[in-house]
Coordinates of C-alpha atoms in Angstrom, one line a residue:
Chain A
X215 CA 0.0 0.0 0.0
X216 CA 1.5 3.7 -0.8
X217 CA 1.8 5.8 1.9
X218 CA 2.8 9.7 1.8
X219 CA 3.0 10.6 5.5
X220 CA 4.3 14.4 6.2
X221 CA 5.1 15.8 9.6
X222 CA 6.5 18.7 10.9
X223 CA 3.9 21.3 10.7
X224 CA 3.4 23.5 13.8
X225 CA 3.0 27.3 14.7
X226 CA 6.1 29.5 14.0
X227 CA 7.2 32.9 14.4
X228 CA 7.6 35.1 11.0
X229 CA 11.3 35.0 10.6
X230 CA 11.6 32.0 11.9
X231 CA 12.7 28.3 10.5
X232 CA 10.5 24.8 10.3
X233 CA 11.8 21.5 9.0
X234 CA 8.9 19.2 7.4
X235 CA 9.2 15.6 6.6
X236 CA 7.6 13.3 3.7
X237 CA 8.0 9.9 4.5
X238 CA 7.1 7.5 1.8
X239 CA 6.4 3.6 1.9
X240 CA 4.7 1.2 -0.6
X241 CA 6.3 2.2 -3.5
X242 CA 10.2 2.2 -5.6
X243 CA 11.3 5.4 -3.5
X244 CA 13.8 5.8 -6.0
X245 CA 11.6 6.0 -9.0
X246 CA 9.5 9.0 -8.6
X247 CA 9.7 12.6 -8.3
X248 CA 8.7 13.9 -4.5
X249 CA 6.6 17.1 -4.6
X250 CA 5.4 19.4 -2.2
X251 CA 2.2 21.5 -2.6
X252 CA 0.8 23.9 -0.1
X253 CA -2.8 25.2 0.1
X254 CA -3.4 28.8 2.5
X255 CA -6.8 28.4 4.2
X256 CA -9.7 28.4 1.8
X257 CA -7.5 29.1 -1.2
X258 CA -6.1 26.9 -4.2
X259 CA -3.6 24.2 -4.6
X260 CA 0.1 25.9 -5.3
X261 CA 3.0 24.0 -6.1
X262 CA 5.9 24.5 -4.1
X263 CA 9.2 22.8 -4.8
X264 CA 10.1 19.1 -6.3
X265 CA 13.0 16.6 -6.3
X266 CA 14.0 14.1 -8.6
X267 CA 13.9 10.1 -7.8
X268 CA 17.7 10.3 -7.5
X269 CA 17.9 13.7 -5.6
X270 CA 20.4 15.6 -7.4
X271 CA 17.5 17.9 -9.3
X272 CA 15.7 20.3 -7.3
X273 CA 12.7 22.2 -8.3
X274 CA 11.8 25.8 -6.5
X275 CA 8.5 28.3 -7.4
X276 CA 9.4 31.6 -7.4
X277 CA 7.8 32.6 -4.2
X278 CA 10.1 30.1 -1.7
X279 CA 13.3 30.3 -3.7
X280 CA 16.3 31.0 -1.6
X281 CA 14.1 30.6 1.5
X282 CA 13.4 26.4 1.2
X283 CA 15.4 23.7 0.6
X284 CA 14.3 20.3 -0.4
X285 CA 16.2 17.3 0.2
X286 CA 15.9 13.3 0.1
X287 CA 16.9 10.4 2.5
X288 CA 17.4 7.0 1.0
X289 CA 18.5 5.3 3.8
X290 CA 15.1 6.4 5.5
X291 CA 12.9 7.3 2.4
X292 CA 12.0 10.4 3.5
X293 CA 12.2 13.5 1.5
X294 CA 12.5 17.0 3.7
X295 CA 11.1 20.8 3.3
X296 CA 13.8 22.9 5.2
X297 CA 11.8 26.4 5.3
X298 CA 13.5 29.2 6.7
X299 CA 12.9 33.3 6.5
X300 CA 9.0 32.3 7.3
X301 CA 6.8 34.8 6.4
X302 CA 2.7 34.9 6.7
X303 CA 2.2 34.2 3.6
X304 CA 3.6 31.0 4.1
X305 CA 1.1 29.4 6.5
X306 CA -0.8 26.7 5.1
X307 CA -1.3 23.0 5.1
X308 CA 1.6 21.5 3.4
X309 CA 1.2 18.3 1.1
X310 CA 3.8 15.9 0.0
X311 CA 2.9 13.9 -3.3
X312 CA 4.9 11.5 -5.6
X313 CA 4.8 11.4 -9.2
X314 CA 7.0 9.8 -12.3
X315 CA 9.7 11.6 -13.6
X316 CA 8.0 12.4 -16.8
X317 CA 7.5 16.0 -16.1
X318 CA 4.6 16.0 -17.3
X319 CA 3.0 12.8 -15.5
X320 CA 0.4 13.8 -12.9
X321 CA 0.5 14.1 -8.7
X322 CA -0.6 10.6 -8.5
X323 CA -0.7 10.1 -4.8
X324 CA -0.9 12.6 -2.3
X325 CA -0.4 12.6 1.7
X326 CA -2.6 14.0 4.2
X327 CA -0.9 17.1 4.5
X328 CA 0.7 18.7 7.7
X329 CA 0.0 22.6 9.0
X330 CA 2.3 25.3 9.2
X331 CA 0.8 28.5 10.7
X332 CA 3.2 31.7 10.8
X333 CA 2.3 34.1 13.2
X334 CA 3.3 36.0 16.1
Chain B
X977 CA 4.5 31.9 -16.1
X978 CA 1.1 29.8 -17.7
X979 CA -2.2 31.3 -16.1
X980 CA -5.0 28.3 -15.9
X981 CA -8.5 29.8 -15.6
X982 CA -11.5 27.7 -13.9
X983 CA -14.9 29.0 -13.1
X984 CA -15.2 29.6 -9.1
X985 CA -18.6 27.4 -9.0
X986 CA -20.5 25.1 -10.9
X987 CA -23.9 24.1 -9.7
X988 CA -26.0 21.3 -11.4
X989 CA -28.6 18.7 -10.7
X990 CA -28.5 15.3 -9.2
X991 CA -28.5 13.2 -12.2
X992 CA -27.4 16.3 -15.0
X993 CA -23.9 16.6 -16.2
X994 CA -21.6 18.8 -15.1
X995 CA -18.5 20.3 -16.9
X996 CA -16.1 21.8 -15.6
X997 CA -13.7 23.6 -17.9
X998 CA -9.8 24.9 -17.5
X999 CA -8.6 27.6 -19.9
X1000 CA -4.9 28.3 -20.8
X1001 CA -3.2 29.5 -24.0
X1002 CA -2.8 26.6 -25.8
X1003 CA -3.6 24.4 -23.1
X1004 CA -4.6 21.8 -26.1
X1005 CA -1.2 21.2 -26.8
X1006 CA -0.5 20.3 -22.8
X1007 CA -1.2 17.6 -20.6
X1008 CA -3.7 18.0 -18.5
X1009 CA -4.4 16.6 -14.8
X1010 CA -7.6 16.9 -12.6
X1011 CA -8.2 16.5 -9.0
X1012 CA -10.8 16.1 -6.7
X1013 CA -10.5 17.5 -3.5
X1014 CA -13.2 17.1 -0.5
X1015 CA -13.6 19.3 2.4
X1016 CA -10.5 18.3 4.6
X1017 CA -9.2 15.8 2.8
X1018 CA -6.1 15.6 0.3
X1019 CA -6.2 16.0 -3.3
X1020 CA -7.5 13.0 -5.6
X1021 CA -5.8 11.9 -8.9
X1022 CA -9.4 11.9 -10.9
X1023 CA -8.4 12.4 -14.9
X1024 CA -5.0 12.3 -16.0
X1025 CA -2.6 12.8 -19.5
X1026 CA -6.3 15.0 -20.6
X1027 CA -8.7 11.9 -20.6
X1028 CA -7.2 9.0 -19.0
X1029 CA -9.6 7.8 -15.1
X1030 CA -7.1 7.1 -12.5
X1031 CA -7.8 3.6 -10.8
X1032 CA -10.9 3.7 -9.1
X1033 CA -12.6 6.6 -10.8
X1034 CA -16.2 6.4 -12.0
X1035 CA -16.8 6.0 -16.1
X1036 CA -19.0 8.9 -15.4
X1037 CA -16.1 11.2 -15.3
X1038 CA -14.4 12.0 -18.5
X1039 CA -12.0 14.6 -19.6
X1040 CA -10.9 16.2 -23.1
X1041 CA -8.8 18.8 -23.9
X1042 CA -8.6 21.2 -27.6
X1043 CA -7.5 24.6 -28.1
X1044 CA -7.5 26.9 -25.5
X1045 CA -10.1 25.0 -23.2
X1046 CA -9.4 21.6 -21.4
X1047 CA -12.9 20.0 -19.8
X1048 CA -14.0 17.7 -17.0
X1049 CA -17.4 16.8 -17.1
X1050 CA -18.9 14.3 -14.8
X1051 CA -21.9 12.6 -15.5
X1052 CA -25.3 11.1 -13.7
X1053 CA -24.0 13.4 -10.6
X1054 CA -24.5 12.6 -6.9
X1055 CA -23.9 14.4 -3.7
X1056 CA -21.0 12.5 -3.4
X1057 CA -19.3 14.3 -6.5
X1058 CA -19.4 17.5 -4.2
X1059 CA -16.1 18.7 -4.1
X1060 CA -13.6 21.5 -5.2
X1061 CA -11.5 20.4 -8.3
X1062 CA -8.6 21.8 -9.7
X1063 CA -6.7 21.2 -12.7
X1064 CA -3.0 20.8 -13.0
X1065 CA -0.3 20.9 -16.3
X1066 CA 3.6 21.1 -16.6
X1067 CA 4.8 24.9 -17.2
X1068 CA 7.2 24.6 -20.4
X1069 CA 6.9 27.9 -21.1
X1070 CA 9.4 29.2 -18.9
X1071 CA 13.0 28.2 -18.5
X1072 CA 12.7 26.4 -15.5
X1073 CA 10.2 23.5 -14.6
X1074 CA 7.2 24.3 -12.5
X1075 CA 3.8 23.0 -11.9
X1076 CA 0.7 25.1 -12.4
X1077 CA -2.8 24.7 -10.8
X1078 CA -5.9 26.0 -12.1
X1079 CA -7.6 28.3 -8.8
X1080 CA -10.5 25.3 -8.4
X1081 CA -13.6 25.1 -9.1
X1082 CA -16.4 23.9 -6.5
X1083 CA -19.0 21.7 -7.5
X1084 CA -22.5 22.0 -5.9
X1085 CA -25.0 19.6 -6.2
X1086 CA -28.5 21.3 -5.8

C-alpha cells in the first residue's frame, strides 16, 4: 500500500525556520519525483518545490526560492522541506505527493498534509 | 509563467452533467491533470494525461482537452461528486520547470 505521510507542521514565528518531513512507503522510493504543494486556508492548490527520484535535481516556485530547501533520504525514504525566512504568507497546510519523472505525468498520490501556521 | 482559468462554482442537478472547464493558452497542446479534493481531505488523482480515469474513478467522469479550453465533465451526478477540483499541467513555457494549478472550481449539487 503507498503511503505519503508528512510531519512537521506547527505554529512558528515570521522569521523563523521549520523543518517538514515526507516519508514514503509502498512504493520504488527511488523511482518517482517527491513534490510538495501547499494550500493557504480556503484558497487553491500551489505548487511548491520538487525533487528528482535520485535527488540531485531540485525544483523551486518563485515565491520560496532561496528561503526552502528540499532534500531526500534514501537510507530512511524520506524527503524534507527545510523552510526558513517564514513569512505569513507561508502558513498553510503543506502536502507531499509522488509522481513519475516524466515532467509532465500527474501528482498521482498525495499525503494528508501537515499545517504550518506563521504568526506571532 | 502559464495562467490556468477555472470558473469559481458550478452548480447542477443530481442526475445532470456537469462540466467543468480549465482555460490556458494553448492548453490543447499540454497535458492535462484533474483532481478532486473534499472538504478536509487531500487532493484526488481523478483524470490524467487529458482523458485518462485514474484507478478507481467512476466512467461517469471524463476529460478532453482542444484549443485553449481543457474539460472535465462528470456525468449522472450525486452528492457525493461535491467537491472543489482543480486542474494541473507542466509549465514549459518558462525556462525552468514548474507545476501550475488551475484556482478550483467547486462543484454544488443542488
Amino acid at each position: 500500500e503507498v503511503k505519503l505521510l508528512e510531519s512537521g507542521g506547527n505554529l512558528v514565528q515570521p522569521g523563523g525556520s521549520l523543518r517538514l518531513s515526507c516519508a514514503a512507503s509502498g512504493f520504488i522510493f527511488t523511482n518517482y519525483v517527491i513534490v510538495w504543494v501547499r494550500q493557504a486556508p480556503g484558497k487553491g492548490l500551489e505548487w511548491v518545490s520538487g525533487i528528482s527520484g535520485g535527488g540531485t535535481t531540485t525544483y523551486y516556485a518563485d515565491s520560496v526560492k532561496g528561503r526552502f530547501t528540499i532534500s531526500r533520504d534514501f537510507s530512511e525514504n524520506t524527503v524534507s522541506l527545510q523552510m526558513n525566512s517564514l513569512r505569513a504568507e507561508d502558513s498553510a497546510v503543506y502536502y507531499c505527493a509522488k509522481k513519475k519523472a516524466d515532467y509532465s505525468a500527474p501528482f498521482d498520490f498525495w499525503g494528508q498534509g501537515v499545517l504550518v501556521i506563521v504568526s506571532s | 509563467s502559464y495562467v490556468l482559468t477555472q470558473p469559481p462554482s458550478v452548480s447542477v442537478a443530481p442526475g445532470q452533467t456537469a462540466r467543468i472547464t480549465c482555460g490556458g493558452n494553448n492548453i490543447g497542446s499540454l497535458s492535462v491533470h484533474w483532481y478532486q479534493q473534499k472538504p478536509g481531505q487531500a487532493p484526488v488523482l481523478v483524470i490524467f494525461h487529458d482523458r485518462d480515469r485514474s484507478s478507481g474513478i467512476p466512467e461517469r467522469f471524463s476529460g478532453s482537452n482542444a484549443g485553449n479550453t481543457a474539460t472535465l465533465t462528470i456525468s449522472r451526478v450525486g452528492a457525493g461528486d461535491e467537491a472543489d477540483y482543480f486542474c494541473q499541467v507542466w509549465d514549459r513555457s518558462s525556462d525552468q520547470t514548474s507545476w501550475v494549478f488551475g484556482g478550483g472550481t467547486k462543484l454544488t449539487v443542488l
